[in-house]
Amino acid sequence: MDHHWDGYDSIGGSVPLDLVNTVSWRRDPARREDRLSDPARLSEWVVLVGAGSERLEISEAVLERVKAFRETLYRVLVSDPPDLTALRKPLIEAYRHASLPSSLPLRWVVPLDGGDALPHFLALATEDLLRSEALDRVRECEGPGCGWVFTDHTRNRSRRWCSSADCGNRARAKRHYAKTRV
């Protein structure tokens, strides 16, 4: 199995959004690809997104928990109103494993000292995102079938694509083709 992340680009703008984006073509069943196909891939991803500096030993059970959490997070981000009840259990579990550093502002921390800590680390990172002001800038790519999410940092909130080189380019090519067919 090939373990390379071909042209991996952390487009989400935060670890939780990059986690959602480990599924390519989420809304197109024919092309859908889960990039977290095995524990080794998840371990590589942790380093790629800068969540940890070294690879973790990750069990199949942890991989399945992370993938289930990823799908919960995606549903929370794209549903209106969002169903937050599914986040309750992972967050309560995360707090059970978290510590409080003796400094302000108050912040719960889960050290990434092993694979078993990863679901708790991701749950707290997700809570940070869902409490932050950046939340109202989280968008889903408008590319048909894409399903990637990102934080729109443009001043006028005009970003529509996960990447202008990817879905944005496809949309431009499609418009151009339509014009030439008139």
JSON list of C-alpha atoms in Angstrom, two decimals:
[
{"chain": "A", "resi": 1, "resn": "MET", "atom": "CA", "xyz": [0.00, 0.00, 0.00]},
{"chain": "A", "resi": 2, "resn": "ASP", "atom": "CA", "xyz": [1.26, 3.46, -0.91]},
{"chain": "A", "resi": 3, "resn": "HIS", "atom": "CA", "xyz": [1.60, 5.65, 2.17]},
{"chain": "A", "resi": 4, "resn": "HIS", "atom": "CA", "xyz": [2.46, 8.92, 0.44]},
{"chain": "A", "resi": 5, "resn": "TRP", "atom": "CA", "xyz": [0.21, 11.95, 0.74]},
{"chain": "A", "resi": 6, "resn": "ASP", "atom": "CA", "xyz": [0.45, 13.13, -2.84]},
{"chain": "A", "resi": 7, "resn": "GLY", "atom": "CA", "xyz": [0.37, 16.88, -2.85]},
{"chain": "A", "resi": 8, "resn": "TYR", "atom": "CA", "xyz": [-1.21, 17.01, 0.61]},
{"chain": "A", "resi": 9, "resn": "ASP", "atom": "CA", "xyz": [-2.25, 20.55, 1.31]},
{"chain": "A", "resi": 10, "resn": "SER", "atom": "CA", "xyz": [-3.56, 21.56, 4.71]},
{"chain": "A", "resi": 11, "resn": "ILE", "atom": "CA", "xyz": [-6.34, 23.78, 3.36]},
{"chain": "A", "resi": 12, "resn": "GLY", "atom": "CA", "xyz": [-8.73, 23.61, 6.31]},
{"chain": "A", "resi": 13, "resn": "GLY", "atom": "CA", "xyz": [-6.98, 26.24, 8.41]},
{"chain": "A", "resi": 14, "resn": "SER", "atom": "CA", "xyz": [-7.21, 24.17, 11.62]},
{"chain": "A", "resi": 15, "resn": "VAL", "atom": "CA", "xyz": [-6.58, 20.59, 12.72]},
{"chain": "A", "resi": 16, "resn": "PRO", "atom": "CA", "xyz": [-10.30, 19.70, 13.07]},
{"chain": "A", "resi": 17, "resn": "LEU", "atom": "CA", "xyz": [-11.11, 20.98, 9.56]},
{"chain": "A", "resi": 18, "resn": "ASP", "atom": "CA", "xyz": [-8.09, 19.16, 8.15]},
{"chain": "A", "resi": 19, "resn": "LEU", "atom": "CA", "xyz": [-9.43, 16.03, 9.83]},
{"chain": "A", "resi": 20, "resn": "VAL", "atom": "CA", "xyz": [-12.75, 16.42, 7.98]},
{"chain": "A", "resi": 21, "resn": "ASN", "atom": "CA", "xyz": [-10.75, 16.86, 4.78]},
{"chain": "A", "resi": 22, "resn": "THR", "atom": "CA", "xyz": [-9.11, 13.45, 5.08]},
{"chain": "A", "resi": 23, "resn": "VAL", "atom": "CA", "xyz": [-12.08, 12.31, 2.99]},
{"chain": "A", "resi": 24, "resn": "SER", "atom": "CA", "xyz": [-11.72, 13.38, -0.62]},
{"chain": "A", "resi": 25, "resn": "TRP", "atom": "CA", "xyz": [-14.83, 13.76, -2.78]},
{"chain": "A", "resi": 26, "resn": "ARG", "atom": "CA", "xyz": [-17.07, 13.20, 0.25]},
{"chain": "A", "resi": 27, "resn": "ARG", "atom": "CA", "xyz": [-20.24, 14.09, -1.70]},
{"chain": "A", "resi": 28, "resn": "ASP", "atom": "CA", "xyz": [-19.41, 11.98, -4.77]},
{"chain": "A", "resi": 29, "resn": "PRO", "atom": "CA", "xyz": [-19.73, 8.26, -3.90]},
{"chain": "A", "resi": 30, "resn": "ALA", "atom": "CA", "xyz": [-18.04, 7.18, -7.15]},
{"chain": "A", "resi": 31, "resn": "ARG", "atom": "CA", "xyz": [-14.85, 9.12, -6.35]},
{"chain": "A", "resi": 32, "resn": "ARG", "atom": "CA", "xyz": [-14.96, 9.18, -2.54]},
{"chain": "A", "resi": 33, "resn": "GLU", "atom": "CA", "xyz": [-11.61, 8.32, -0.98]},
{"chain": "A", "resi": 34, "resn": "ASP", "atom": "CA", "xyz": [-10.80, 7.95, 2.71]},
{"chain": "A", "resi": 35, "resn": "ARG", "atom": "CA", "xyz": [-7.21, 8.99, 3.23]},
{"chain": "A", "resi": 36, "resn": "LEU", "atom": "CA", "xyz": [-7.17, 7.46, 6.73]},
{"chain": "A", "resi": 37, "resn": "SER", "atom": "CA", "xyz": [-7.18, 3.94, 5.33]},
{"chain": "A", "resi": 38, "resn": "ASP", "atom": "CA", "xyz": [-5.08, 2.43, 8.13]},
{"chain": "A", "resi": 39, "resn": "PRO", "atom": "CA", "xyz": [-3.45, 3.37, 11.47]},
{"chain": "A", "resi": 40, "resn": "ALA", "atom": "CA", "xyz": [-0.12, 4.23, 9.79]},
{"chain": "A", "resi": 41, "resn": "ARG", "atom": "CA", "xyz": [-1.84, 6.85, 7.61]},
{"chain": "A", "resi": 42, "resn": "LEU", "atom": "CA", "xyz": [-3.47, 8.45, 10.66]},
{"chain": "A", "resi": 43, "resn": "SER", "atom": "CA", "xyz": [-0.09, 8.52, 12.38]},
{"chain": "A", "resi": 44, "resn": "GLU", "atom": "CA", "xyz": [1.44, 10.28, 9.34]},
{"chain": "A", "resi": 45, "resn": "TRP", "atom": "CA", "xyz": [-1.44, 12.75, 9.22]},
{"chain": "A", "resi": 46, "resn": "VAL", "atom": "CA", "xyz": [-0.85, 13.80, 12.86]},
{"chain": "A", "resi": 47, "resn": "VAL", "atom": "CA", "xyz": [2.68, 14.88, 11.90]},
{"chain": "A", "resi": 48, "resn": "LEU", "atom": "CA", "xyz": [1.61, 16.42, 8.58]},
{"chain": "A", "resi": 49, "resn": "VAL", "atom": "CA", "xyz": [-0.87, 18.81, 10.19]},
{"chain": "A", "resi": 50, "resn": "GLY", "atom": "CA", "xyz": [1.54, 19.69, 12.99]},
{"chain": "A", "resi": 51, "resn": "ALA", "atom": "CA", "xyz": [-0.60, 18.18, 15.75]},
{"chain": "A", "resi": 52, "resn": "GLY", "atom": "CA", "xyz": [2.36, 16.13, 16.93]},
{"chain": "A", "resi": 53, "resn": "SER", "atom": "CA", "xyz": [6.04, 16.04, 16.09]},
{"chain": "A", "resi": 54, "resn": "GLU", "atom": "CA", "xyz": [6.45, 12.29, 15.93]},
{"chain": "A", "resi": 55, "resn": "ARG", "atom": "CA", "xyz": [4.43, 9.34, 14.70]},
{"chain": "A", "resi": 56, "resn": "LEU", "atom": "CA", "xyz": [2.17, 7.68, 17.22]},
{"chain": "A", "resi": 57, "resn": "GLU", "atom": "CA", "xyz": [1.42, 4.01, 17.71]},
{"chain": "A", "resi": 58, "resn": "ILE", "atom": "CA", "xyz": [-2.24, 3.93, 16.72]},
{"chain": "A", "resi": 59, "resn": "SER", "atom": "CA", "xyz": [-4.57, 0.96, 17.16]},
{"chain": "A", "resi": 60, "resn": "GLU", "atom": "CA", "xyz": [-7.40, 0.00, 14.82]},
{"chain": "A", "resi": 61, "resn": "ALA", "atom": "CA", "xyz": [-9.81, 0.93, 17.63]},
{"chain": "A", "resi": 62, "resn": "VAL", "atom": "CA", "xyz": [-8.41, 4.48, 17.84]},
{"chain": "A", "resi": 63, "resn": "LEU", "atom": "CA", "xyz": [-8.50, 4.78, 14.04]},
{"chain": "A", "resi": 64, "resn": "GLU", "atom": "CA", "xyz": [-12.20, 3.84, 14.05]},
{"chain": "A", "resi": 65, "resn": "ARG", "atom": "CA", "xyz": [-12.95, 6.33, 16.87]},
{"chain": "A", "resi": 66, "resn": "VAL", "atom": "CA", "xyz": [-11.17, 9.14, 15.02]},
{"chain": "A", "resi": 67, "resn": "LYS", "atom": "CA", "xyz": [-13.03, 8.35, 11.78]},
{"chain": "A", "resi": 68, "resn": "ALA", "atom": "CA", "xyz": [-16.40, 8.26, 13.57]},
{"chain": "A", "resi": 69, "resn": "PHE", "atom": "CA", "xyz": [-15.57, 11.59, 15.24]},
{"chain": "A", "resi": 70, "resn": "ARG", "atom": "CA", "xyz": [-14.59, 13.03, 11.85]},
{"chain": "A", "resi": 71, "resn": "GLU", "atom": "CA", "xyz": [-18.02, 12.17, 10.43]},
{"chain": "A", "resi": 72, "resn": "THR", "atom": "CA", "xyz": [-19.77, 13.64, 13.49]},
{"chain": "A", "resi": 73, "resn": "LEU", "atom": "CA", "xyz": [-17.80, 16.87, 13.09]},
{"chain": "A", "resi": 74, "resn": "TYR", "atom": "CA", "xyz": [-18.65, 17.11, 9.38]},
{"chain": "A", "resi": 75, "resn": "ARG", "atom": "CA", "xyz": [-22.36, 16.73, 10.16]},
{"chain": "A", "resi": 76, "resn": "VAL", "atom": "CA", "xyz": [-22.12, 19.40, 12.87]},
{"chain": "A", "resi": 77, "resn": "LEU", "atom": "CA", "xyz": [-20.45, 21.83, 10.46]},
{"chain": "A", "resi": 78, "resn": "VAL", "atom": "CA", "xyz": [-22.85, 21.41, 7.54]},
{"chain": "A", "resi": 79, "resn": "SER", "atom": "CA", "xyz": [-26.19, 20.89, 9.33]},
{"chain": "A", "resi": 80, "resn": "ASP", "atom": "CA", "xyz": [-28.59, 23.65, 10.23]},
{"chain": "A", "resi": 81, "resn": "PRO", "atom": "CA", "xyz": [-29.33, 23.56, 13.05]},
{"chain": "A", "resi": 82, "resn": "PRO", "atom": "CA", "xyz": [-26.27, 21.53, 14.07]},
{"chain": "A", "resi": 83, "resn": "ASP", "atom": "CA", "xyz": [-26.89, 18.43, 16.18]},
{"chain": "A", "resi": 84, "resn": "LEU", "atom": "CA", "xyz": [-24.34, 18.81, 18.94]},
{"chain": "A", "resi": 85, "resn": "THR", "atom": "CA", "xyz": [-25.50, 15.87, 21.07]},
{"chain": "A", "resi": 86, "resn": "ALA", "atom": "CA", "xyz": [-23.04, 13.52, 19.32]},
{"chain": "A", "resi": 87, "resn": "LEU", "atom": "CA", "xyz": [-20.14, 15.69, 20.57]},
{"chain": "A", "resi": 88, "resn": "ARG", "atom": "CA", "xyz": [-21.14, 15.32, 24.21]},
{"chain": "A", "resi": 89, "resn": "LYS", "atom": "CA", "xyz": [-19.58, 11.90, 24.85]},
{"chain": "A", "resi": 90, "resn": "PRO", "atom": "CA", "xyz": [-16.22, 12.57, 23.09]},
{"chain": "A", "resi": 91, "resn": "LEU", "atom": "CA", "xyz": [-15.89, 15.89, 24.95]},
{"chain": "A", "resi": 92, "resn": "ILE", "atom": "CA", "xyz": [-16.70, 14.43, 28.36]},
{"chain": "A", "resi": 93, "resn": "GLU", "atom": "CA", "xyz": [-14.15, 11.67, 27.69]},
{"chain": "A", "resi": 94, "resn": "ALA", "atom": "CA", "xyz": [-11.58, 14.28, 26.61]},
{"chain": "A", "resi": 95, "resn": "TYR", "atom": "CA", "xyz": [-12.00, 16.25, 29.84]},
{"chain": "A", "resi": 96, "resn": "ARG", "atom": "CA", "xyz": [-11.46, 13.05, 31.84]},
{"chain": "A", "resi": 97, "resn": "HIS", "atom": "CA", "xyz": [-8.05, 12.72, 30.18]},
{"chain": "A", "resi": 98, "resn": "ALA", "atom": "CA", "xyz": [-7.14, 16.41, 30.16]},
{"chain": "A", "resi": 99, "resn": "SER", "atom": "CA", "xyz": [-5.03, 18.45, 32.53]},
{"chain": "A", "resi": 100, "resn": "LEU", "atom": "CA", "xyz": [-5.17, 22.12, 33.49]},
{"chain": "A", "resi": 101, "resn": "PRO", "atom": "CA", "xyz": [-1.82, 23.91, 33.14]},
{"chain": "A", "resi": 102, "resn": "SER", "atom": "CA", "xyz": [-1.26, 26.45, 35.92]},
{"chain": "A", "resi": 103, "resn": "SER", "atom": "CA", "xyz": [-1.50, 29.54, 33.74]},
{"chain": "A", "resi": 104, "resn": "LEU", "atom": "CA", "xyz": [-4.21, 31.83, 32.47]},
{"chain": "A", "resi": 105, "resn": "PRO", "atom": "CA", "xyz": [-6.20, 31.99, 30.31]},
{"chain": "A", "resi": 106, "resn": "LEU", "atom": "CA", "xyz": [-7.67, 28.74, 31.56]},
{"chain": "A", "resi": 107, "resn": "ARG", "atom": "CA", "xyz": [-7.25, 26.00, 29.01]},
{"chain": "A", "resi": 108, "resn": "TRP", "atom": "CA", "xyz": [-7.68, 22.23, 29.15]},
{"chain": "A", "resi": 109, "resn": "VAL", "atom": "CA", "xyz": [-4.85, 20.29, 27.52]},
{"chain": "A", "resi": 110, "resn": "VAL", "atom": "CA", "xyz": [-4.46, 16.70, 26.35]},
{"chain": "A", "resi": 111, "resn": "PRO", "atom": "CA", "xyz": [-0.78, 15.95, 25.72]},
{"chain": "A", "resi": 112, "resn": "LEU", "atom": "CA", "xyz": [-0.32, 13.84, 22.61]},
{"chain": "A", "resi": 113, "resn": "ASP", "atom": "CA", "xyz": [1.86, 11.29, 24.43]},
{"chain": "A", "resi": 114, "resn": "GLY", "atom": "CA", "xyz": [0.45, 8.24, 22.67]},
{"chain": "A", "resi": 115, "resn": "GLY", "atom": "CA", "xyz": [-2.10, 7.07, 20.14]},
{"chain": "A", "resi": 116, "resn": "ASP", "atom": "CA", "xyz": [-4.81, 6.56, 22.77]},
{"chain": "A", "resi": 117, "resn": "ALA", "atom": "CA", "xyz": [-4.72, 10.29, 23.56]},
{"chain": "A", "resi": 118, "resn": "LEU", "atom": "CA", "xyz": [-5.47, 11.29, 19.95]},
{"chain": "A", "resi": 119, "resn": "PRO", "atom": "CA", "xyz": [-9.30, 11.15, 20.07]},
{"chain": "A", "resi": 120, "resn": "HIS", "atom": "CA", "xyz": [-9.25, 13.33, 23.23]},
{"chain": "A", "resi": 121, "resn": "PHE", "atom": "CA", "xyz": [-6.75, 15.76, 21.70]},
{"chain": "A", "resi": 122, "resn": "LEU", "atom": "CA", "xyz": [-8.96, 16.10, 18.60]},
{"chain": "A", "resi": 123, "resn": "ALA", "atom": "CA", "xyz": [-12.13, 16.57, 20.66]},
{"chain": "A", "resi": 124, "resn": "LEU", "atom": "CA", "xyz": [-10.61, 19.51, 22.56]},
{"chain": "A", "resi": 125, "resn": "ALA", "atom": "CA", "xyz": [-9.20, 21.03, 19.36]},
{"chain": "A", "resi": 126, "resn": "THR", "atom": "CA", "xyz": [-12.71, 20.77, 17.90]},
{"chain": "A", "resi": 127, "resn": "GLU", "atom": "CA", "xyz": [-14.25, 22.45, 20.92]},
{"chain": "A", "resi": 128, "resn": "ASP", "atom": "CA", "xyz": [-11.74, 25.32, 20.53]},
{"chain": "A", "resi": 129, "resn": "LEU", "atom": "CA", "xyz": [-12.83, 25.72, 16.90]},
{"chain": "A", "resi": 130, "resn": "LEU", "atom": "CA", "xyz": [-16.55, 25.53, 17.68]},
{"chain": "A", "resi": 131, "resn": "ARG", "atom": "CA", "xyz": [-16.18, 28.18, 20.42]},
{"chain": "A", "resi": 132, "resn": "SER", "atom": "CA", "xyz": [-14.04, 30.52, 18.32]},
{"chain": "A", "resi": 133, "resn": "GLU", "atom": "CA", "xyz": [-14.99, 33.58, 16.30]},
{"chain": "A", "resi": 134, "resn": "ALA", "atom": "CA", "xyz": [-13.48, 31.87, 13.25]},
{"chain": "A", "resi": 135, "resn": "LEU", "atom": "CA", "xyz": [-16.48, 29.52, 13.23]},
{"chain": "A", "resi": 136, "resn": "ASP", "atom": "CA", "xyz": [-18.67, 31.91, 11.23]},
{"chain": "A", "resi": 137, "resn": "ARG", "atom": "CA", "xyz": [-16.00, 31.86, 8.52]},
{"chain": "A", "resi": 138, "resn": "VAL", "atom": "CA", "xyz": [-16.05, 28.07, 8.09]},
{"chain": "A", "resi": 139, "resn": "ARG", "atom": "CA", "xyz": [-17.35, 27.15, 4.63]},
{"chain": "A", "resi": 140, "resn": "GLU", "atom": "CA", "xyz": [-17.84, 24.02, 2.56]},
{"chain": "A", "resi": 141, "resn": "CYS", "atom": "CA", "xyz": [-16.29, 24.05, -0.91]},
{"chain": "A", "resi": 142, "resn": "GLU", "atom": "CA", "xyz": [-18.82, 24.79, -3.65]},
{"chain": "A", "resi": 143, "resn": "GLY", "atom": "CA", "xyz": [-17.15, 22.31, -6.01]},
{"chain": "A", "resi": 144, "resn": "PRO", "atom": "CA", "xyz": [-19.68, 19.61, -6.98]},
{"chain": "A", "resi": 145, "resn": "GLY", "atom": "CA", "xyz": [-18.98, 16.48, -4.95]},
{"chain": "A", "resi": 146, "resn": "CYS", "atom": "CA", "xyz": [-15.99, 17.98, -3.09]},
{"chain": "A", "resi": 147, "resn": "GLY", "atom": "CA", "xyz": [-17.17, 18.27, 0.52]},
{"chain": "A", "resi": 148, "resn": "TRP", "atom": "CA", "xyz": [-13.96, 19.83, 1.85]},
{"chain": "A", "resi": 149, "resn": "VAL", "atom": "CA", "xyz": [-14.26, 22.54, 4.49]},
{"chain": "A", "resi": 150, "resn": "PHE", "atom": "CA", "xyz": [-12.07, 25.56, 5.16]},
{"chain": "A", "resi": 151, "resn": "THR", "atom": "CA", "xyz": [-11.84, 28.83, 7.07]},
{"chain": "A", "resi": 152, "resn": "ASP", "atom": "CA", "xyz": [-12.46, 31.79, 4.76]},
{"chain": "A", "resi": 153, "resn": "HIS", "atom": "CA", "xyz": [-9.89, 34.43, 5.66]},
{"chain": "A", "resi": 154, "resn": "THR", "atom": "CA", "xyz": [-10.74, 36.78, 2.78]},
{"chain": "A", "resi": 155, "resn": "ARG", "atom": "CA", "xyz": [-11.77, 40.26, 3.88]},
{"chain": "A", "resi": 156, "resn": "ASN", "atom": "CA", "xyz": [-15.14, 40.16, 2.10]},
{"chain": "A", "resi": 157, "resn": "ARG", "atom": "CA", "xyz": [-15.78, 36.47, 2.82]},
{"chain": "A", "resi": 158, "resn": "SER", "atom": "CA", "xyz": [-15.77, 35.61, -0.85]},
{"chain": "A", "resi": 159, "resn": "ARG", "atom": "CA", "xyz": [-13.80, 32.35, -0.91]},
{"chain": "A", "resi": 160, "resn": "ARG", "atom": "CA", "xyz": [-15.84, 29.63, -2.60]},
{"chain": "A", "resi": 161, "resn": "TRP", "atom": "CA", "xyz": [-13.37, 26.83, -3.31]},
{"chain": "A", "resi": 162, "resn": "CYS", "atom": "CA", "xyz": [-11.19, 24.52, -1.23]},
{"chain": "A", "resi": 163, "resn": "SER", "atom": "CA", "xyz": [-8.41, 25.55, -3.59]},
{"chain": "A", "resi": 164, "resn": "SER", "atom": "CA", "xyz": [-8.48, 27.85, -6.58]},
{"chain": "A", "resi": 165, "resn": "ALA", "atom": "CA", "xyz": [-6.07, 25.46, -8.31]},
{"chain": "A", "resi": 166, "resn": "ASP", "atom": "CA", "xyz": [-8.38, 22.50, -7.75]},
{"chain": "A", "resi": 167, "resn": "CYS", "atom": "CA", "xyz": [-12.18, 22.98, -7.60]},
{"chain": "A", "resi": 168, "resn": "GLY", "atom": "CA", "xyz": [-11.90, 26.65, -8.58]},
{"chain": "A", "resi": 169, "resn": "ASN", "atom": "CA", "xyz": [-9.96, 25.71, -11.69]},
{"chain": "A", "resi": 170, "resn": "ARG", "atom": "CA", "xyz": [-12.51, 23.03, -12.62]},
{"chain": "A", "resi": 171, "resn": "ALA", "atom": "CA", "xyz": [-15.34, 25.58, -12.27]},
{"chain": "A", "resi": 172, "resn": "ARG", "atom": "CA", "xyz": [-13.50, 28.10, -14.48]},
{"chain": "A", "resi": 173, "resn": "ALA", "atom": "CA", "xyz": [-12.79, 25.43, -17.09]},
{"chain": "A", "resi": 174, "resn": "LYS", "atom": "CA", "xyz": [-16.46, 24.38, -17.06]},
{"chain": "A", "resi": 175, "resn": "ARG", "atom": "CA", "xyz": [-17.64, 28.01, -17.53]},
{"chain": "A", "resi": 176, "resn": "HIS", "atom": "CA", "xyz": [-15.15, 28.51, -20.33]},
{"chain": "A", "resi": 177, "resn": "TYR", "atom": "CA", "xyz": [-16.28, 25.31, -22.05]},
{"chain": "A", "resi": 178, "resn": "ALA", "atom": "CA", "xyz": [-19.94, 26.36, -21.74]},
{"chain": "A", "resi": 179, "resn": "LYS", "atom": "CA", "xyz": [-19.15, 29.73, -23.35]},
{"chain": "A", "resi": 180, "resn": "THR", "atom": "CA", "xyz": [-17.35, 28.13, -26.30]},
{"chain": "A", "resi": 181, "resn": "ARG", "atom": "CA", "xyz": [-20.29, 25.78, -26.93]},
{"chain": "A", "resi": 182, "resn": "VAL", "atom": "CA", "xyz": [-22.83, 28.57, -27.60]}
]
